[in-house]
Coordinates of C-alpha atoms and ligand atoms in Angstrom, one line a residue:
M11 CA 2.4 23.0 1.7
S12 CA -0.6 21.7 0.0
T13 CA 0.3 18.3 -1.4
L14 CA 1.7 15.4 0.6
V15 CA 2.5 11.9 -0.6
L16 CA 2.3 9.1 1.9
V17 CA 4.3 5.9 1.1
G18 CA 4.8 2.6 2.7
T19 CA 8.5 2.2 3.5
Q20 CA 8.5 -1.6 4.0
W21 CA 6.5 -4.5 2.5
G22 CA 3.1 -2.9 2.9
D23 CA 0.7 -3.1 5.9
E24 CA 2.6 -0.3 7.7
G25 CA -0.6 1.3 8.8
K26 CA -0.9 3.8 6.0
G27 CA -4.7 3.7 6.3
K28 CA -4.6 4.9 9.9
V29 CA -2.1 7.6 9.2
T30 CA -4.1 8.8 6.2
D31 CA -7.2 8.8 8.3
V32 CA -5.5 11.0 10.9
L33 CA -4.0 13.4 8.2
S34 CA -7.3 13.4 6.3
E35 CA -8.6 15.7 9.0
S36 CA -6.4 18.5 7.6
A37 CA -6.6 17.4 4.0
D38 CA -9.3 18.3 1.5
V39 CA -8.8 15.6 -1.1
V40 CA -7.4 12.1 -0.6
V41 CA -6.1 10.1 -3.6
R42 CA -5.3 6.5 -4.3
Y43 CA -2.7 6.3 -7.1
Q44 CA -1.7 2.7 -7.6
G45 CA -2.6 -0.9 -6.7
G46 CA -6.2 -2.0 -6.3
T47 CA -8.1 -4.5 -4.2
N48 CA -4.8 -6.0 -3.1
A49 CA -4.6 -3.1 -0.7
G50 CA -6.4 -3.6 2.6
H51 CA -6.5 -0.6 4.8
T52 CA -7.9 -1.2 8.3
V53 CA -9.0 1.9 10.2
V54 CA -10.5 1.8 13.6
V55 CA -12.9 4.7 14.5
G56 CA -14.7 4.8 17.7
G57 CA -14.1 1.1 18.2
E58 CA -15.6 0.4 14.8
R59 CA -13.4 -1.3 12.3
F60 CA -13.4 -0.3 8.7
A61 CA -11.6 -2.5 6.1
L62 CA -11.1 -0.4 3.0
R63 CA -9.9 -1.9 -0.3
Q64 CA -10.2 0.6 -3.0
V65 CA -11.8 3.6 -1.5
P66 CA -9.3 6.1 0.0
S67 CA -9.4 6.3 3.8
G68 CA -10.4 10.0 3.6
I69 CA -14.0 8.7 3.1
L70 CA -14.2 8.3 6.9
H71 CA -13.8 12.1 7.3
G72 CA -16.2 13.0 4.5
K73 CA -13.4 14.3 2.3
D74 CA -13.2 14.3 -1.5
C75 CA -11.8 10.9 -2.5
V76 CA -10.1 10.0 -5.8
I77 CA -9.3 6.7 -7.3
G78 CA -6.6 7.7 -9.7
N79 CA -5.6 6.5 -13.2
G80 CA -2.8 4.4 -11.8
V81 CA -5.2 2.1 -9.9
V82 CA -6.5 -1.1 -11.4
F83 CA -10.2 -1.0 -10.6
D84 CA -12.5 -3.8 -9.7
P85 CA -16.1 -2.4 -10.2
G86 CA -18.0 -5.3 -8.5
R87 CA -15.9 -5.0 -5.4
F88 CA -16.0 -1.2 -5.4
L89 CA -19.8 -1.2 -5.5
E90 CA -19.9 -3.7 -2.6
E91 CA -17.5 -1.5 -0.6
I92 CA -19.5 1.7 -1.3
A93 CA -22.8 0.0 -0.4
E94 CA -21.3 -1.2 2.9
L95 CA -19.9 2.3 3.7
A96 CA -23.2 3.9 2.9
R97 CA -25.0 1.3 5.0
R98 CA -22.8 2.4 7.9
G99 CA -23.8 6.0 7.4
L100 CA -20.9 7.5 5.4
D101 CA -21.3 9.9 2.6
V102 CA -20.0 8.2 -0.5
S103 CA -21.1 10.8 -3.0
R104 CA -17.7 12.5 -3.0
V105 CA -15.8 9.5 -4.4
R106 CA -14.4 10.1 -7.9
I107 CA -13.0 7.4 -10.1
S108 CA -10.6 8.2 -13.0
D109 CA -11.9 7.4 -16.4
A110 CA -8.3 6.2 -17.2
A111 CA -8.0 3.6 -14.5
H112 CA -7.8 0.1 -15.9
V113 CA -10.6 -2.4 -15.2
I114 CA -10.2 -5.8 -13.6
F115 CA -12.2 -8.6 -15.1
P116 CA -12.8 -12.1 -13.8
Y117 CA -10.3 -13.6 -16.2
H118 CA -7.6 -11.5 -14.5
L119 CA -8.4 -13.2 -11.2
R120 CA -8.4 -16.6 -12.7
I121 CA -5.1 -16.1 -14.6
D122 CA -3.5 -14.8 -11.4
Q123 CA -4.8 -17.8 -9.4
M124 CA -3.8 -20.4 -11.9
G125 CA -0.5 -18.8 -12.7
E126 CA 0.4 -18.9 -9.0
D127 CA -0.7 -22.5 -8.5
R128 CA 1.4 -23.6 -11.5
L129 CA 4.5 -21.9 -10.1
G130 CA 4.3 -24.0 -7.0
P131 CA 7.1 -23.2 -4.6
A132 CA 8.4 -20.5 -7.0
R133 CA 5.2 -18.5 -6.6
I134 CA 5.1 -14.8 -5.8
G135 CA 2.5 -15.2 -3.2
T136 CA 0.1 -12.7 -4.8
T137 CA -3.2 -11.7 -3.3
R138 CA -4.7 -13.7 -6.3
L139 CA -7.0 -10.7 -7.0
G140 CA -6.0 -10.2 -10.6
I141 CA -3.7 -7.3 -10.0
G142 CA -0.7 -8.5 -12.0
P143 CA -2.7 -9.7 -15.0
A144 CA -4.7 -6.4 -15.1
Y145 CA -1.5 -4.4 -15.2
M146 CA -0.1 -6.8 -17.8
D147 CA -3.0 -6.0 -20.1
K148 CA -2.5 -2.3 -19.5
V149 CA 1.2 -2.5 -20.5
A150 CA 0.3 -4.8 -23.4
R151 CA -2.2 -2.1 -24.5
T152 CA -5.0 -4.7 -24.5
G153 CA -6.5 -3.3 -21.3
I154 CA -9.9 -1.7 -20.8
R155 CA -10.2 1.6 -19.0
V156 CA -13.1 2.8 -16.9
G157 CA -14.1 5.4 -19.5
D158 CA -14.4 2.6 -22.1
L159 CA -17.3 1.1 -20.2
F160 CA -19.5 4.0 -21.3
R161 CA -18.9 3.5 -25.0
P162 CA -20.9 0.4 -25.8
E163 CA -19.5 -0.3 -29.3
Y164 CA -15.9 0.3 -28.4
F165 CA -16.3 -1.6 -25.2
R166 CA -17.7 -4.6 -27.0
R167 CA -14.8 -4.6 -29.5
R168 CA -12.1 -4.2 -26.9
L169 CA -13.6 -6.8 -24.6
A170 CA -14.0 -9.3 -27.5
Q171 CA -10.2 -8.8 -28.3
A172 CA -9.1 -9.0 -24.7
L173 CA -11.3 -12.0 -24.0
T174 CA -10.0 -14.0 -27.0
R175 CA -6.5 -13.6 -25.7
A176 CA -7.4 -14.4 -22.1
N177 CA -9.6 -17.4 -23.1
E178 CA -6.8 -18.8 -25.3
R179 CA -4.4 -18.5 -22.4
L180 CA -6.8 -20.1 -19.9
E181 CA -7.7 -23.0 -22.2
R182 CA -4.3 -23.7 -23.7
E183 CA -2.0 -22.9 -20.8
F184 CA -4.1 -23.9 -17.8
G185 CA -6.7 -26.2 -19.3
S186 CA -9.4 -24.0 -17.7
P187 CA -12.7 -23.1 -19.4
G188 CA -12.8 -19.5 -20.6
F189 CA -15.4 -16.8 -20.1
H190 CA -18.4 -15.8 -22.2
L191 CA -18.4 -12.4 -23.9
E192 CA -22.1 -11.7 -23.6
Q193 CA -22.2 -12.6 -20.0
L194 CA -19.3 -10.4 -19.2
L195 CA -20.7 -7.5 -21.2
A196 CA -24.0 -7.8 -19.4
E197 CA -22.3 -7.8 -16.0
Y198 CA -20.0 -4.9 -16.7
E199 CA -22.7 -2.8 -18.5
G200 CA -24.7 -3.3 -15.3
Y201 CA -21.7 -2.0 -13.3
A202 CA -21.3 0.9 -15.7
R203 CA -24.8 2.2 -15.0
R204 CA -24.1 2.3 -11.3
L205 CA -20.6 3.7 -11.6
E206 CA -21.5 6.6 -13.9
P207 CA -22.0 9.2 -11.1
F208 CA -18.5 8.5 -9.8
V209 CA -16.5 8.6 -13.0
T210 CA -14.7 11.7 -14.1
D211 CA -11.5 13.3 -15.4
T212 CA -9.6 13.1 -12.1
V213 CA -6.4 14.6 -13.6
A214 CA -8.3 17.9 -14.1
F215 CA -10.1 17.6 -10.8
L216 CA -6.8 17.2 -8.8
N217 CA -4.9 19.9 -10.6
E218 CA -7.8 22.3 -10.2
A219 CA -7.9 21.4 -6.5
I220 CA -4.2 22.2 -6.2
D221 CA -4.7 25.5 -8.1
A222 CA -7.3 26.4 -5.6
G223 CA -4.9 25.8 -2.7
R224 CA -6.8 22.8 -1.5
R225 CA -4.7 20.2 0.5
V226 CA -4.2 17.0 -1.4
L227 CA -3.0 13.8 0.3
F228 CA -1.8 10.9 -1.9
E229 CA -2.4 7.6 -0.1
G230 CA 0.0 5.0 -1.3
A231 CA -0.8 1.3 -1.1
Q232 CA 1.6 -1.6 -0.6
G233 CA 5.2 -0.4 0.1
T234 CA 8.6 0.4 -1.3
M235 CA 9.9 -3.2 -1.1
L236 CA 6.9 -4.2 -3.3
D237 CA 7.6 -1.6 -5.9
L238 CA 8.0 -3.0 -9.4
D239 CA 11.3 -1.3 -9.9
H240 CA 12.6 -0.5 -6.5
G241 CA 11.4 -3.6 -4.5
T242 CA 12.6 -7.2 -4.2
Y243 CA 11.9 -8.1 -7.9
P244 CA 10.3 -10.5 -8.8
Y245 CA 8.6 -10.7 -5.4
V246 CA 6.8 -7.4 -5.9
T247 CA 3.5 -6.1 -7.0
S248 CA 2.9 -4.7 -10.5
S249 CA 2.7 -1.0 -9.7
Y250 CA 4.8 1.8 -8.2
P251 CA 4.1 2.3 -4.5
T252 CA 7.1 4.7 -4.2
A253 CA 6.7 8.5 -4.4
G254 CA 7.2 8.8 -8.1
G255 CA 4.2 6.5 -8.6
A256 CA 2.0 9.2 -7.1
C257 CA 2.7 11.5 -10.1
L258 CA 2.2 8.8 -12.7
G259 CA -0.9 7.4 -11.0
S260 CA -2.7 10.7 -10.6
G261 CA -1.5 13.1 -13.3
V262 CA -0.1 15.6 -10.8
A263 CA 3.4 16.7 -11.9
P264 CA 6.5 16.2 -9.6
T265 CA 6.9 19.9 -9.4
R266 CA 3.6 20.1 -7.6
I267 CA 4.5 17.6 -4.9
D268 CA 5.5 19.4 -1.7
G269 CA 6.4 16.6 0.6
V270 CA 6.7 12.9 1.2
L271 CA 5.9 11.1 4.4
G272 CA 7.1 7.5 4.9
V273 CA 5.0 5.1 7.0
A274 CA 6.8 2.3 8.9
K275 CA 5.9 -0.1 11.6
A276 CA 8.2 -0.3 14.6
Y277 CA 9.0 -3.8 13.3
T278 CA 8.7 -5.4 9.9
S279 CA 6.1 -7.7 8.3
R280 CA 5.7 -9.3 5.0
V281 CA 2.9 -11.3 3.3
G282 CA 3.7 -13.3 0.3
D283 CA 7.0 -14.9 -0.6
G284 CA 10.5 -13.5 -1.1
P285 CA 13.5 -12.6 1.0
F286 CA 13.1 -10.9 4.4
P287 CA 16.4 -10.6 6.2
T288 CA 15.1 -9.7 9.6
E289 CA 12.4 -12.3 9.7
L290 CA 11.8 -14.0 13.1
T291 CA 10.5 -17.6 12.8
D292 CA 10.7 -18.1 16.6
E293 CA 8.5 -17.2 19.5
T294 CA 9.3 -13.5 19.3
G295 CA 8.0 -13.5 15.8
E296 CA 4.8 -15.2 16.9
T297 CA 4.4 -12.7 19.8
I298 CA 4.7 -9.8 17.4
R299 CA 2.2 -11.4 15.0
E300 CA -0.4 -12.0 17.7
R301 CA 0.0 -8.6 19.5
G302 CA 0.2 -6.7 16.2
R303 CA -2.8 -8.6 14.8
E304 CA -0.6 -9.4 11.8
Y305 CA -3.1 -11.1 9.5
G306 CA -3.8 -9.8 5.9
T307 CA -6.8 -7.6 5.5
A308 CA -7.2 -8.6 1.8
T309 CA -6.5 -12.3 2.2
G310 CA -6.5 -13.2 6.0
R311 CA -3.0 -14.7 5.6
P312 CA -0.8 -14.7 8.6
R313 CA 2.0 -12.1 8.0
R314 CA 5.7 -13.0 8.4
C315 CA 7.1 -10.8 11.2
G316 CA 10.6 -9.6 12.2
W317 CA 12.7 -6.8 13.5
L318 CA 12.8 -3.3 12.1
D319 CA 15.3 -3.0 9.2
A320 CA 17.0 0.3 8.8
V321 CA 18.6 -0.8 5.6
V322 CA 15.1 -1.0 4.1
L323 CA 14.1 2.4 5.6
R324 CA 17.2 4.1 4.1
H325 CA 16.5 2.6 0.7
S326 CA 12.9 3.9 1.0
A327 CA 14.2 7.3 2.1
L328 CA 16.5 7.3 -1.0
V329 CA 14.0 6.4 -3.7
S330 CA 11.1 8.4 -2.3
G331 CA 12.9 11.4 -0.8
L332 CA 11.2 11.0 2.6
G333 CA 10.9 14.2 4.6
G334 CA 9.6 12.4 7.7
L335 CA 8.5 9.0 9.1
A336 CA 5.3 8.0 10.8
L337 CA 6.2 5.2 13.1
N338 CA 3.3 2.8 13.9
H339 CA 2.7 -0.1 16.3
L340 CA 5.1 1.1 19.0
D341 CA 2.9 -0.6 21.6
T342 CA 3.4 -4.0 20.0
L343 CA 7.1 -4.0 21.2
T344 CA 6.4 -3.3 24.9
G345 CA 8.0 -5.9 27.1
L346 CA 10.3 -7.4 24.5
H347 CA 14.0 -7.4 25.5
P348 CA 16.3 -6.6 23.9
L349 CA 14.8 -4.9 20.8
K350 CA 16.9 -5.2 17.6
I351 CA 17.2 -3.0 14.6
A352 CA 19.2 -4.1 11.5
A353 CA 21.7 -1.3 11.0
A354 CA 23.5 -3.0 8.1
Y355 CA 23.9 -6.5 6.4
E356 CA 26.8 -8.9 6.1
L357 CA 26.9 -10.3 2.6
D358 CA 29.5 -12.9 1.7
G359 CA 31.9 -11.7 4.4
R360 CA 31.5 -8.0 3.6
V361 CA 29.5 -5.3 5.5
T362 CA 27.0 -3.4 3.4
E363 CA 24.8 -0.5 4.4
R364 CA 22.9 -0.5 1.1
L365 CA 20.1 -2.8 0.0
P366 CA 21.5 -5.5 -2.3
R367 CA 19.8 -5.0 -5.7
Q368 CA 19.5 -8.7 -6.6
V369 CA 17.0 -10.9 -4.8
D370 CA 19.4 -13.8 -4.3
D371 CA 22.0 -11.5 -2.6
L372 CA 19.2 -10.2 -0.3
A373 CA 18.3 -13.8 0.5
R374 CA 21.9 -14.4 1.7
A375 CA 22.3 -11.1 3.6
R376 CA 22.6 -11.5 7.3
P377 CA 21.4 -8.5 9.4
I378 CA 23.9 -6.8 11.7
Y379 CA 21.8 -5.7 14.6
E380 CA 21.9 -2.8 17.0
E381 CA 20.3 -3.8 20.3
L382 CA 18.2 -1.5 22.5
P383 CA 17.0 -2.3 26.0
G384 CA 13.3 -1.8 25.3
W385 CA 10.7 -0.9 27.9
D386 CA 8.0 -2.5 30.1
E387 CA 5.7 0.4 30.8
P388 CA 2.4 0.6 28.8
V389 CA 2.6 3.2 26.0
E390 CA -1.0 3.2 24.8
E391 CA -2.0 6.3 26.8
A392 CA 1.0 8.4 25.6
R393 CA -0.1 11.4 23.5
S394 CA 3.3 13.0 23.0
F395 CA 6.9 11.9 22.6
E396 CA 7.7 13.2 26.1
E397 CA 5.0 11.0 27.6
L398 CA 6.7 7.8 26.2
P399 CA 8.8 5.8 28.6
E400 CA 12.5 6.4 28.3
G401 CA 13.1 3.0 26.6
A402 CA 10.6 3.9 23.9
R403 CA 12.0 7.3 23.3
R404 CA 15.5 5.8 22.9
Y405 CA 14.0 3.4 20.4
V406 CA 12.4 6.2 18.3
E407 CA 15.7 8.1 18.4
A408 CA 17.6 5.0 17.2
V409 CA 15.1 4.8 14.3
E410 CA 15.8 8.4 13.4
R411 CA 19.6 8.0 13.6
L412 CA 19.7 4.7 11.7
S413 CA 17.2 5.7 9.0
G414 CA 18.3 9.3 8.6
V415 CA 14.7 10.4 8.7
P416 CA 13.0 12.4 11.5
V417 CA 10.0 10.6 13.1
V418 CA 7.2 13.1 12.9
M419 CA 4.3 10.9 13.9
I420 CA 4.0 8.0 16.3
S421 CA 1.2 5.6 16.9
V422 CA 0.7 3.6 20.1
G423 CA -2.5 1.7 19.3
P424 CA -5.2 1.2 16.7
E425 CA -7.5 4.1 17.6
R426 CA -7.4 7.4 15.9
E427 CA -6.5 9.2 19.2
Q428 CA -3.6 6.9 19.7
T429 CA -1.6 8.6 16.9
F430 CA 0.1 11.8 17.6
A431 CA 2.2 14.2 15.5
R432 CA 5.5 15.7 16.7
R433 CA 5.4 18.0 13.7
D434 CA 2.7 18.7 11.2
P435 CA 3.6 16.4 8.2
F436 CA 2.0 19.0 5.8
Q437 CA 4.6 21.4 7.1
M438 CA 7.7 19.2 6.3
T439 CA 9.7 21.0 3.6
R440 CA 11.5 19.7 0.6
E441 CA 14.7 20.9 2.3
T442 CA 14.3 18.3 5.0
A443 CA 14.1 15.6 2.4
R444 CA 17.1 17.0 0.6
R445 CA 19.2 17.3 3.7
K446 CA 18.5 13.8 4.7
A447 CA 19.0 12.1 1.3
Ligands
IMP13 P1 -0.2 -8.8 -6.0 O1 -0.1 -7.3 -5.7 O2 -1.5 -9.4 -5.6 O3 0.2 -9.1 -7.4 O4 0.9 -9.5 -5.0 C1 2.3 -9.3 -5.2 C2 3.0 -9.2 -3.9 O5 2.6 -8.0 -3.2 C3 2.7 -10.4 -2.9 O6 3.8 -10.6 -2.2 C4 1.6 -9.8 -2.1 O7 1.5 -10.5 -0.8 C5 2.1 -8.4 -1.9 N1 1.0 -7.4 -1.6 C6 0.1 -6.9 -2.4 N2 -0.7 -6.0 -1.8 C7 -0.3 -6.0 -0.5 C8 -0.7 -5.2 0.6 O8 -1.6 -4.4 0.6 N3 0.0 -5.4 1.7 C9 1.1 -6.3 1.8 N4 1.5 -7.0 0.8 C10 0.8 -6.9 -0.4

């Protein structure tokens, strides 16, 4: 197996960065295929914390890193991130950016922020980083792609058109001053000069890498429940964090994808608004938040926390064809009794095992929990399934039974060494995914 897609199975922040970091060791190329600066991957290496936004976590292993066409790309923030990584001694020369990725401009951020403020309590709770408006421009065919930055005449024409629309919107809808064309052109032409060495046709690069038998890891951002189509619409992001998004966002065909690994936390968290059936607003939720350090990497917002939801995991397995699960943050649950996992929901007096498709139904759904005794022994030192206390093993087995997906990796702490594999995720076969679906 040479291509593996890694997807978040919940509402993002499942610890995909850490899993990618571990798997990067046996990968040759790591690709981001959707989202943008809204992603925040925190990876701890040797006690040092790296907060990555746009650069794939493979950078920490010196692997080839690709920012695919499906990403919305913020050049200013990228250059800051690269400078910081270089300052900390990492080789950034192997980062490649797709010439077809769409570019985020300051007006996208302002429209995002003002739009959210105006919605008041009906807001989505976005990261306010311009992601939605940048994807809106892409779909409206008014967006500007990375490759356009290197064609001065064309870039000027496209930016002038896009800016007229954006300024009209800002001034008329929000009463906010607009942006100046010449200033933006100067700023982005400056970025273009510095970006040039990184920009390439990543579709060709990736397909040639696969032809050559190199291992490619697709690093999803956000999670299934934030997918534009398969998440809790409208409380979603504007891209496709599910497995299909990896193909769209990279130019690698579905027939070339060998496996899909889902990443889940041993509990659930959500930032932003929208329904969350297993949310805990009590002391247990607070304990999980504190122990799990559940504060947003991109925004610093406290995350909403709750029990694991197997209805969500099954939905994710269905839409992404998961062959295995990486289960993170098992250590966070030590000492909590009993532990609960939502096995199904009760909705208007009926039991359902499937995720309700409408957001108002999901908001009314009441979880039906399966309880597990939990454990008190520390798990941080465990390096295999067998070394886990019995209560933790039972919990992992319950996750497998209720989700229908084998747990192939487990993590018991933030450090690289605290993640161990029960099976090589690159060896999961399509058959596993088919059997489980
Ligand atoms: P946007 O992606 O900034 O438009 O935000 C849309 C929704 O996705 C909001 O609920 C955000 O909190 C959520 N979101 C976006 N990126 C992440 C992430 O990396 N982790 C968790 N939630 C995210």
